[in-house]
CSV table of C-alpha atoms in Angstrom, one decimal:
chain,number,residue,atom,x,y,z
A,1,MET,CA,0.0,-0.1,0.1
A,2,THR,CA,1.2,3.4,-1.0
A,3,THR,CA,0.3,6.5,1.1
A,4,PHE,CA,0.3,10.1,0.0
A,5,VAL,CA,0.4,13.0,2.4
A,6,VAL,CA,-0.7,16.1,0.5
A,7,ASP,CA,-2.0,19.6,1.2
A,8,ALA,CA,-4.9,19.5,-1.2
A,9,ILE,CA,-6.9,17.3,-3.6
A,10,LEU,CA,-7.9,18.6,-7.1
A,11,PHE,CA,-10.6,16.4,-8.5
A,12,ASP,CA,-12.1,16.0,-12.2
A,13,MET,CA,-15.8,15.7,-12.2
A,14,ASP,CA,-17.2,13.6,-15.1
A,15,GLY,CA,-15.7,10.0,-14.9
A,16,THR,CA,-13.9,10.7,-11.5
A,17,LEU,CA,-16.7,11.9,-9.2
A,18,VAL,CA,-19.9,11.3,-11.4
A,19,ASP,CA,-21.1,9.1,-14.2
A,20,SER,CA,-22.9,10.9,-17.0
A,21,THR,CA,-22.0,8.3,-19.8
A,22,ALA,CA,-25.6,7.7,-21.0
A,23,GLY,CA,-26.2,11.4,-21.1
A,24,VAL,CA,-23.0,12.2,-23.1
A,25,LEU,CA,-23.8,9.4,-25.5
A,26,GLY,CA,-27.6,10.7,-25.8
A,27,ALA,CA,-26.2,14.3,-26.4
A,28,TRP,CA,-23.9,13.3,-29.2
A,29,LYS,CA,-26.8,11.2,-30.9
A,30,THR,CA,-28.8,14.4,-30.7
A,31,PHE,CA,-26.2,16.5,-32.3
A,32,ALA,CA,-25.8,13.8,-35.1
A,33,GLU,CA,-29.2,14.9,-36.3
A,34,SER,CA,-27.9,18.5,-36.6
A,35,TYR,CA,-24.4,17.8,-37.8
A,36,PRO,CA,-24.9,14.8,-40.3
A,37,GLY,CA,-21.5,12.9,-40.8
A,38,ILE,CA,-20.1,13.1,-37.4
A,39,ASP,CA,-19.0,9.7,-36.2
A,40,VAL,CA,-20.2,9.4,-32.6
A,41,GLY,CA,-18.2,6.2,-31.9
A,42,GLU,CA,-15.0,7.9,-32.9
A,43,ILE,CA,-16.0,11.0,-30.9
A,44,LEU,CA,-16.7,9.1,-27.7
A,45,SER,CA,-13.2,7.4,-28.0
A,46,CYS,CA,-11.4,10.6,-27.5
A,47,SER,CA,-13.5,13.5,-26.5
A,48,HIS,CA,-13.7,12.6,-22.8
A,49,GLY,CA,-12.2,15.2,-20.4
A,50,VAL,CA,-12.1,17.9,-23.1
A,51,ARG,CA,-14.3,21.1,-22.8
A,52,THR,CA,-17.4,21.0,-24.8
A,53,VAL,CA,-16.7,24.0,-26.9
A,54,ASP,CA,-13.4,22.4,-28.0
A,55,ASN,CA,-15.2,19.2,-29.1
A,56,LEU,CA,-17.7,20.9,-30.8
A,57,ARG,CA,-15.1,23.1,-32.7
A,58,ARG,CA,-13.2,19.9,-33.6
A,59,PHE,CA,-15.9,17.5,-34.5
A,60,CYS,CA,-18.8,19.7,-35.7
A,61,GLY,CA,-16.7,22.5,-37.3
A,62,ILE,CA,-18.2,25.3,-35.5
A,63,GLN,CA,-16.0,28.3,-35.4
A,64,ASP,CA,-18.5,31.3,-34.8
A,65,PRO,CA,-17.8,32.1,-31.1
A,66,ASP,CA,-21.5,32.9,-30.3
A,67,LEU,CA,-23.0,29.8,-32.0
A,68,LEU,CA,-20.2,27.9,-30.4
A,69,GLU,CA,-21.3,29.1,-26.9
A,70,GLN,CA,-25.0,28.6,-27.8
A,71,GLU,CA,-24.4,24.9,-29.0
A,72,ALA,CA,-22.3,24.2,-26.0
A,73,GLN,CA,-25.1,25.1,-23.7
A,74,ARG,CA,-27.6,22.9,-25.9
A,75,PHE,CA,-25.3,20.0,-25.7
A,76,GLU,CA,-24.8,19.9,-22.0
A,77,LEU,CA,-28.5,20.6,-21.5
A,78,ALA,CA,-28.8,17.6,-23.6
A,79,ILE,CA,-26.7,15.5,-21.5
A,80,VAL,CA,-29.0,16.2,-18.4
A,81,GLU,CA,-32.2,15.7,-20.5
A,82,THR,CA,-31.0,12.3,-22.0
A,83,SER,CA,-29.1,10.9,-19.1
A,84,GLY,CA,-32.2,9.1,-17.6
A,85,GLN,CA,-33.7,7.7,-20.7
A,86,ASN,CA,-34.0,4.0,-21.6
A,87,ASN,CA,-34.1,3.1,-18.0
A,88,SER,CA,-30.7,4.6,-17.3
A,89,PRO,CA,-30.0,5.5,-13.7
A,90,GLY,CA,-29.2,9.0,-14.9
A,91,ILE,CA,-26.2,11.0,-13.5
A,92,VAL,CA,-24.8,9.3,-10.5
A,93,SER,CA,-21.8,9.4,-8.2
A,94,LEU,CA,-19.2,6.8,-8.9
A,95,PRO,CA,-17.9,4.1,-6.3
A,96,GLY,CA,-16.2,5.4,-3.4
A,97,VAL,CA,-17.3,9.0,-3.9
A,98,ALA,CA,-19.7,9.3,-1.3
A,99,GLU,CA,-17.3,8.0,1.3
A,100,ALA,CA,-14.5,10.5,0.3
A,101,MET,CA,-17.0,13.4,0.1
A,102,ALA,CA,-18.1,12.5,3.7
A,103,GLU,CA,-14.6,12.8,4.9
A,104,LEU,CA,-13.6,16.0,2.8
A,105,CYS,CA,-17.0,17.8,2.9
A,106,PRO,CA,-16.1,20.1,6.0
A,107,ALA,CA,-12.8,21.3,4.2
A,108,ARG,CA,-14.4,22.7,1.1
A,109,TYR,CA,-14.9,26.3,2.3
A,110,LEU,CA,-13.0,29.4,1.8
A,111,PRO,CA,-10.8,31.0,3.1
A,112,LYS,CA,-8.9,27.7,3.6
A,113,PRO,CA,-10.3,25.2,1.2
A,114,ARG,CA,-8.4,21.9,1.1
A,115,TRP,CA,-10.0,20.5,-2.0
A,116,ALA,CA,-11.5,21.6,-5.4
A,117,ILE,CA,-13.2,20.4,-8.4
A,118,CYS,CA,-11.5,21.3,-11.8
A,119,THR,CA,-13.8,20.3,-14.7
A,120,SER,CA,-14.0,20.7,-18.4
A,121,ALA,CA,-17.7,21.2,-18.1
A,122,THR,CA,-19.7,24.6,-18.0
A,123,ARG,CA,-20.7,25.8,-14.6
A,124,ALA,CA,-24.4,25.4,-15.4
A,125,TYR,CA,-24.1,21.7,-16.4
A,126,ALA,CA,-21.5,20.9,-13.7
A,127,SER,CA,-23.7,22.4,-10.8
A,128,SER,CA,-26.7,20.3,-12.2
A,129,ALA,CA,-24.7,17.2,-12.4
A,130,LEU,CA,-23.2,17.4,-9.0
A,131,GLN,CA,-26.7,18.1,-7.5
A,132,LYS,CA,-28.2,15.1,-9.2
A,133,ALA,CA,-25.2,12.9,-8.0
A,134,GLY,CA,-25.4,14.2,-4.6
A,135,VAL,CA,-21.8,15.6,-4.7
A,136,PRO,CA,-21.1,18.8,-2.7
A,137,VAL,CA,-19.8,21.7,-4.6
A,138,PRO,CA,-16.7,23.2,-3.1
A,139,ASP,CA,-16.0,26.8,-2.9
A,140,VAL,CA,-13.0,26.3,-5.4
A,141,PHE,CA,-14.9,25.1,-8.4
A,142,VAL,CA,-13.2,25.7,-11.8
A,143,THR,CA,-15.1,25.2,-14.9
A,144,ALA,CA,-14.9,25.6,-18.6
A,145,GLU,CA,-15.6,29.4,-18.5
A,146,ASP,CA,-12.9,30.0,-16.1
A,147,VAL,CA,-10.0,29.4,-18.3
A,148,VAL,CA,-8.8,30.4,-21.7
A,149,HIS,CA,-7.3,26.9,-22.5
A,150,GLY,CA,-8.9,23.9,-21.3
A,151,LYS,CA,-7.3,20.3,-20.6
A,152,PRO,CA,-4.8,19.1,-21.5
A,153,SER,CA,-3.5,22.8,-20.9
A,154,PRO,CA,-2.4,23.1,-17.3
A,155,ASP,CA,-4.8,26.1,-16.9
A,156,PRO,CA,-7.6,24.4,-15.0
A,157,TYR,CA,-5.4,22.8,-12.3
A,158,LEU,CA,-3.1,25.8,-12.1
A,159,LEU,CA,-6.0,27.9,-11.3
A,160,GLY,CA,-7.6,25.3,-8.9
A,161,ALA,CA,-4.3,25.0,-6.9
A,162,GLU,CA,-3.9,28.8,-6.9
A,163,LYS,CA,-7.4,29.2,-5.4
A,164,CYS,CA,-6.7,26.7,-2.7
A,165,GLY,CA,-3.5,28.4,-2.1
A,166,LEU,CA,-1.8,24.9,-1.7
A,167,PRO,CA,-0.1,22.5,-4.0
A,168,GLY,CA,-2.4,19.6,-4.8
A,169,ILE,CA,-2.6,16.0,-6.1
A,170,VAL,CA,-5.0,15.4,-9.1
A,171,PHE,CA,-7.5,12.6,-9.5
A,172,GLU,CA,-8.5,12.1,-13.2
A,173,ASP,CA,-10.1,9.5,-15.5
A,174,ALA,CA,-9.0,10.9,-18.8
A,175,PRO,CA,-5.6,11.1,-20.5
A,176,SER,CA,-6.2,14.8,-21.4
A,177,GLY,CA,-6.7,15.4,-17.8
A,178,VAL,CA,-3.8,13.5,-16.5
A,179,ARG,CA,-1.7,15.6,-18.9
A,180,SER,CA,-3.3,18.6,-17.7
A,181,GLY,CA,-2.5,17.9,-14.0
A,182,GLN,CA,1.3,16.9,-14.9
A,183,ALA,CA,1.7,20.1,-16.9
A,184,ALA,CA,0.4,22.0,-13.8
A,185,GLY,CA,3.2,20.2,-11.7
A,186,CYS,CA,0.9,18.0,-9.8
A,187,LYS,CA,1.2,14.2,-8.9
A,188,THR,CA,-1.8,12.3,-10.8
A,189,ILE,CA,-3.8,9.5,-9.7
A,190,ALA,CA,-5.6,8.0,-12.7
A,191,LEU,CA,-9.0,6.1,-12.5
A,192,LEU,CA,-10.0,3.1,-14.8
A,193,THR,CA,-13.5,4.3,-15.0
A,194,THR,CA,-13.6,5.6,-18.7
A,195,HIS,CA,-10.5,4.5,-20.5
A,196,SER,CA,-8.5,1.5,-20.8
A,197,ARG,CA,-5.2,0.8,-18.7
A,198,ASP,CA,-3.1,1.4,-21.9
A,199,GLN,CA,-4.8,4.8,-22.8
A,200,LEU,CA,-4.0,5.9,-19.2
A,201,GLU,CA,-0.4,4.4,-19.1
A,202,ALA,CA,0.3,6.5,-22.3
A,203,ALA,CA,-0.4,9.6,-20.4
A,204,LYS,CA,2.1,8.4,-17.8
A,205,PRO,CA,0.2,9.3,-14.4
A,206,ASP,CA,1.9,8.6,-11.2
A,207,TYR,CA,-0.5,5.8,-10.0
A,208,ILE,CA,-3.4,4.0,-11.6
A,209,ILE,CA,-6.4,2.6,-9.6
A,210,LYS,CA,-9.8,1.3,-10.4
A,211,ASP,CA,-12.0,4.1,-9.0
A,212,MET,CA,-12.3,6.2,-5.9
A,213,ALA,CA,-13.4,3.0,-3.8
A,214,CYS,CA,-9.7,2.1,-4.1
A,215,ALA,CA,-8.5,5.3,-2.2
A,216,THR,CA,-8.9,5.8,1.4
A,217,ILE,CA,-9.0,9.4,2.3
A,218,GLU,CA,-8.3,10.8,5.8
A,219,LEU,CA,-8.5,14.4,6.6
A,220,THR,CA,-6.4,15.9,9.6
A,221,ASP,CA,-6.0,19.4,10.7
A,222,GLU,CA,-2.8,19.8,8.9
A,223,VAL,CA,-2.7,17.5,5.9
A,224,ILE,CA,-4.6,14.9,3.9
A,225,ARG,CA,-3.5,11.3,3.8
A,226,ILE,CA,-4.5,9.1,0.7
A,227,SER,CA,-3.8,5.4,0.8
């Protein structure tokens, strides 16, 4: 067993804390009706962990900034609307997340926050997804609108660490997010919730675990222990 002693934790959201897979699939199928020719299977294989605006620019060819913003909002609304269809459980927390949040919940407030969420999602969608999954929203909540460059740029995790005022360790499920955390100078723990081990190993995280249930988090007055 390996134990980390850290000052703060920086969490990704989708695929790390919450599962919105059914909704993302439904949203891309909805957009395939508006943008014929896009390959939903190909998109799903490489779009996870990247901001919606960046994915729509890449796969749908949208360049106009105003249209891009409108379509990003429509896409993320479609995630919420389609997530519970076809007997899907909807947007839910992933294994081990409830236990981690119960331990960390008291330390989420400014002026001395000990953990943050740094997501590629918009604030409106991320807030809704966290509420549906029963995950508390910390005071340090970095979303797509807060940075010029999304993951794999280091900007989201640099901003999260800056707002916490402490160096942090990153929990991520996507290779782009792992690279973002590394570029921000953070140690990274990758979760096998959305990508294969080979895909994650290519991003070279410090450790790989199955999901948050494999990590035990202990909050003390001075540090956070992760084992």
